Protein backbone atom coordinates (compact mmCIF):
# COMPACT_ATOMS: atom_id res chain seq x y z
CA MET A 1 50.44 -24.78 -21.47
CA VAL A 2 48.10 -23.67 -18.63
CA ARG A 3 49.67 -23.30 -15.33
CA TRP A 4 47.78 -25.07 -12.52
CA GLY A 5 48.14 -21.99 -10.23
CA ALA A 6 46.54 -19.67 -12.76
CA LEU A 7 43.70 -22.20 -13.43
CA LEU A 8 43.03 -22.66 -9.75
CA ALA A 9 42.86 -18.83 -9.35
CA LEU A 10 40.25 -18.68 -12.25
CA VAL A 11 38.19 -21.30 -10.57
CA VAL A 12 38.22 -19.50 -7.25
CA LEU A 13 37.33 -16.23 -8.97
CA ALA A 14 34.44 -17.95 -10.87
CA GLY A 15 33.14 -19.24 -7.61
CA CYS A 16 33.10 -15.73 -5.99
CA ARG A 17 29.53 -14.31 -6.11
CA ASP A 18 28.38 -10.82 -5.28
CA PRO A 19 24.72 -11.33 -4.11
CA GLY A 20 24.19 -7.52 -3.81
CA ARG A 21 25.34 -6.83 -7.44
CA GLU A 22 23.27 -9.75 -8.66
CA ALA A 23 20.16 -8.42 -6.98
CA VAL A 24 20.73 -5.04 -8.70
CA SER A 25 21.21 -6.69 -12.09
CA ALA A 26 18.06 -8.84 -11.58
CA ALA A 27 16.11 -5.58 -10.89
CA ASP A 28 17.65 -3.88 -13.88
CA GLU A 29 16.61 -6.77 -16.06
CA LEU A 30 13.02 -6.43 -14.89
CA ALA A 31 13.11 -2.72 -15.68
CA VAL A 32 14.58 -3.29 -19.19
CA ALA A 33 11.76 -5.86 -19.81
CA GLY A 34 9.13 -3.26 -18.81
CA ARG A 35 7.92 -5.13 -15.85
CA TRP A 36 7.68 -2.13 -13.80
CA GLU A 37 5.82 -3.32 -10.71
CA GLU A 38 8.19 -6.16 -10.22
CA ALA A 39 11.20 -4.00 -11.01
CA ALA A 40 10.14 -1.36 -8.29
CA GLY A 41 9.60 -4.17 -5.76
CA ALA A 42 12.99 -5.66 -6.64
CA TYR A 43 14.86 -2.34 -6.26
CA LEU A 44 13.14 -1.86 -2.86
CA ALA A 45 14.08 -5.33 -1.78
CA LEU A 46 17.78 -5.16 -2.42
CA PRO A 47 19.61 -7.15 0.32
CA GLU A 48 21.94 -5.70 2.99
CA GLU A 49 24.80 -7.07 0.82
CA ALA A 50 23.99 -4.56 -1.82
CA GLY A 51 25.36 -1.77 0.40
CA SER A 52 25.13 1.70 -1.04
CA TRP A 53 23.27 0.30 -4.03
CA ARG A 54 20.23 0.07 -1.71
CA ALA A 55 20.07 3.93 -1.99
CA TYR A 56 20.14 3.76 -5.73
CA GLY A 57 17.34 1.13 -5.53
CA ALA A 58 15.16 3.42 -3.39
CA TRP A 59 15.66 6.33 -5.91
CA ARG A 60 15.11 3.97 -8.93
CA ALA A 61 11.82 2.53 -7.51
CA ALA A 62 10.44 6.01 -6.83
CA VAL A 63 11.21 7.12 -10.33
CA ILE A 64 9.43 4.06 -11.67
CA TYR A 65 6.39 4.92 -9.67
CA ARG A 66 6.43 8.44 -11.02
CA ASP A 67 7.41 7.98 -14.70
CA SER A 68 6.47 4.50 -15.67
CA LEU A 69 3.48 3.70 -13.46
CA GLN A 70 2.25 7.32 -13.13
CA ASP A 71 1.48 6.75 -9.55
CA HIS A 72 2.31 10.01 -7.91
CA VAL A 73 1.17 8.81 -4.42
CA ARG A 74 3.74 6.04 -4.29
CA ALA A 75 6.38 8.18 -5.98
CA GLU A 76 6.05 10.85 -3.29
CA GLN A 77 6.21 8.23 -0.59
CA GLY A 78 9.21 6.57 -2.31
CA PHE A 79 11.24 9.84 -2.58
CA SER A 80 10.36 10.74 1.08
CA ASP A 81 11.44 7.26 2.29
CA CYS A 82 14.58 7.47 0.24
CA VAL A 83 15.44 10.81 1.82
CA ARG A 84 14.84 9.57 5.38
CA ALA A 85 17.01 6.54 4.86
CA TRP A 86 19.87 7.84 2.67
CA SER A 87 20.02 11.68 3.01
CA GLU A 88 23.79 11.50 3.54
CA GLN A 89 24.29 9.77 0.16
CA ASP A 90 24.11 11.16 -3.27
CA TRP A 91 20.98 9.15 -4.11
CA GLY A 92 19.21 10.42 -0.93
CA TYR A 93 20.11 14.01 -1.98
CA ALA A 94 18.83 13.30 -5.52
CA CYS A 95 15.57 11.95 -4.01
CA GLN A 96 15.11 15.27 -2.08
CA VAL A 97 15.43 17.22 -5.28
CA GLU A 98 13.18 14.71 -7.17
CA LEU A 99 10.63 15.35 -4.36
CA GLY A 100 10.75 19.09 -5.10
CA ASP A 101 10.23 18.54 -8.81
CA LEU A 102 7.24 16.24 -8.20
CA GLN A 103 5.57 18.79 -6.00
CA ARG A 104 6.29 21.44 -8.65
CA ASP A 105 4.82 19.33 -11.41
CA LEU A 106 1.71 18.48 -9.21
CA GLY A 107 1.02 22.28 -8.79
CA ARG A 108 1.97 22.20 -5.08
CA SER A 109 4.15 25.18 -5.04
CA ARG A 110 4.52 25.64 -1.36
CA ALA A 111 5.43 22.02 -0.83
CA ALA A 112 7.99 22.40 -3.76
CA VAL A 113 9.64 25.37 -2.03
CA ASP A 114 9.93 23.37 1.20
CA ALA A 115 11.45 20.38 -0.62
CA TYR A 116 14.03 22.46 -2.58
CA ARG A 117 15.10 24.37 0.52
CA LYS A 118 15.66 21.03 2.36
CA ALA A 119 17.81 19.96 -0.55
CA LEU A 120 19.86 23.11 -0.24
CA GLU A 121 20.15 22.44 3.50
CA LEU A 122 21.56 19.02 2.71
CA ARG A 123 24.08 20.38 0.20
CA PRO A 124 24.25 24.17 -0.14
CA ARG A 125 26.59 23.81 -3.16
CA GLY A 126 25.47 20.44 -4.43
CA SER A 127 25.21 19.45 -8.02
CA TYR A 128 21.48 20.39 -7.96
CA ALA A 129 21.72 23.56 -5.93
CA GLU A 130 21.35 26.02 -8.83
CA HIS A 131 18.34 24.02 -10.10
CA CYS A 132 16.74 24.19 -6.58
CA LEU A 133 17.27 27.93 -6.31
CA LEU A 134 15.83 28.67 -9.81
CA GLU A 135 12.83 26.42 -9.26
CA SER A 136 12.13 27.52 -5.71
CA GLY A 137 11.94 31.08 -7.11
CA ARG A 138 9.54 29.93 -9.86
CA ALA A 139 7.46 28.30 -7.11
CA TYR A 140 7.21 31.64 -5.28
CA LEU A 141 6.24 33.26 -8.56
CA ALA A 142 3.44 30.77 -8.88
CA LEU A 143 2.41 31.62 -5.31
CA ALA A 144 2.07 35.26 -6.41
CA GLU A 145 5.13 36.24 -4.25
CA PRO A 146 7.49 37.83 -6.88
CA ALA A 147 9.62 39.60 -4.29
CA GLN A 148 10.37 36.39 -2.37
CA ALA A 149 11.11 34.81 -5.82
CA ARG A 150 13.80 37.51 -6.42
CA VAL A 151 15.31 36.57 -3.01
CA GLU A 152 15.87 32.97 -4.22
CA TRP A 153 17.31 34.21 -7.45
CA ASP A 154 19.65 36.68 -5.76
CA GLU A 155 20.99 33.78 -3.68
CA LEU A 156 21.68 31.92 -6.92
CA ARG A 157 23.60 34.84 -8.36
CA ARG A 158 25.63 35.30 -5.26
CA THR A 159 26.44 31.66 -4.74
CA PHE A 160 26.91 30.73 -8.41
CA PRO A 161 28.07 33.89 -10.25
CA ARG A 162 28.99 31.84 -13.35
CA SER A 163 25.83 29.63 -13.47
CA GLY A 164 24.67 28.58 -16.88
CA LEU A 165 21.11 29.26 -15.66
CA LEU A 166 21.75 33.05 -15.38
CA PRO A 167 19.98 34.00 -18.65
CA GLU A 168 16.93 32.02 -17.62
CA LEU A 169 17.12 33.52 -14.12
CA GLU A 170 17.28 37.12 -15.50
CA LEU A 171 14.32 36.49 -17.75
CA GLU A 172 12.29 35.20 -14.77
CA THR A 173 13.36 38.22 -12.78
CA ALA A 174 12.11 40.47 -15.53
CA ARG A 175 8.81 38.64 -15.48
CA SER A 176 8.53 38.93 -11.75
CA TYR A 177 8.79 42.74 -11.99
CA ASP A 178 5.99 42.62 -14.68
CA LEU A 179 3.75 40.51 -12.62
CA GLU A 180 4.24 42.94 -9.67
CA GLY A 181 3.29 45.88 -11.91
CA LEU A 182 6.82 47.40 -11.92
CA GLU A 183 6.92 48.21 -15.58
CA GLU A 184 10.09 50.27 -15.74
CA ALA A 185 12.06 47.75 -13.77
CA ALA A 186 10.55 44.95 -16.04
CA LEU A 187 11.62 46.76 -19.15
CA GLU A 188 15.12 47.37 -17.99
CA ALA A 189 15.48 43.73 -16.95
CA PHE A 190 14.16 42.47 -20.31
CA ARG A 191 16.50 44.78 -22.13
CA ALA A 192 19.40 43.53 -19.90
CA VAL A 193 18.79 40.00 -21.01
CA ARG A 194 19.01 41.04 -24.67
CA ARG A 195 22.12 42.98 -23.98
CA ARG A 196 24.04 40.33 -22.02
CA TRP A 197 22.91 37.14 -23.92
CA PRO A 198 21.99 38.25 -27.52
CA ASN A 199 22.46 34.77 -28.88
CA ASP A 200 20.69 32.87 -26.07
CA PRO A 201 17.14 31.72 -26.74
CA THR A 202 16.04 33.87 -23.79
CA ALA A 203 16.87 36.99 -25.92
CA ALA A 204 13.81 36.38 -28.17
CA LEU A 205 11.56 35.85 -25.14
CA ALA A 206 13.03 39.03 -23.54
CA LEU A 207 12.15 41.00 -26.80
CA PHE A 208 8.64 39.79 -26.49
CA GLY A 209 8.42 40.68 -22.87
C-alpha cells in the first residue's frame, strides 16, 4: 500500500527542475551527436542558473574549437575569455594551462612561456604546475635559451622533488647542455639519467644522447 505522504513527495520531486543542469545535459547531447558548432554555442550560452557549470562550459567550448573544429583562432579566444571570467575556479585555471599548450603546439614559444607562467601565478602548486614548468623549459629550449630552460627545470626540482616528470626533465636538461655545446656536462647528465632510471623509457634515449 502506497502512503499518500510518500506519493506526494515523489510528485513534488518530479516537478522540481534544474534548468542549469538541463542546459548542460542538452549541450552534452549535442557534443555526443557530433554537432560541434551547436554544442560549442550551447556550452557558451549556459544560463546563470548553471552556476559553476558555466566555467566548465567555457572550457568545453574552447576545447571543441581546438580539437573538433580545428579553429585555433576561436580556441585561443575561448581559452582567454574563460581565464578572464573564471580564473579563480578549476576550469579557469585549466583554461590557462590549455592556452599554454595551444601556443606551444602552434610554435609560439614565447607566448607559451607567458601562458604557463600565468598559470603558475594562479596556482604555484596546482595540479598542472609540474606540467607548466616542464613545458615552459621546453619552450625556452625552442627559443634557443637553454640556460633559462634549466632555470625552469630547477624550479620544478625544488618545488616537486618527487615529481614523476623527473626522468623526462633530466633528459631534457642533458639535451640543453648538448645544444649549448657543453659536451662534458651533457655526457654526465645523460649518464645520470641511465643510472637513476635504468628501467624508464628515457634511459634508452639517454644512451642515444
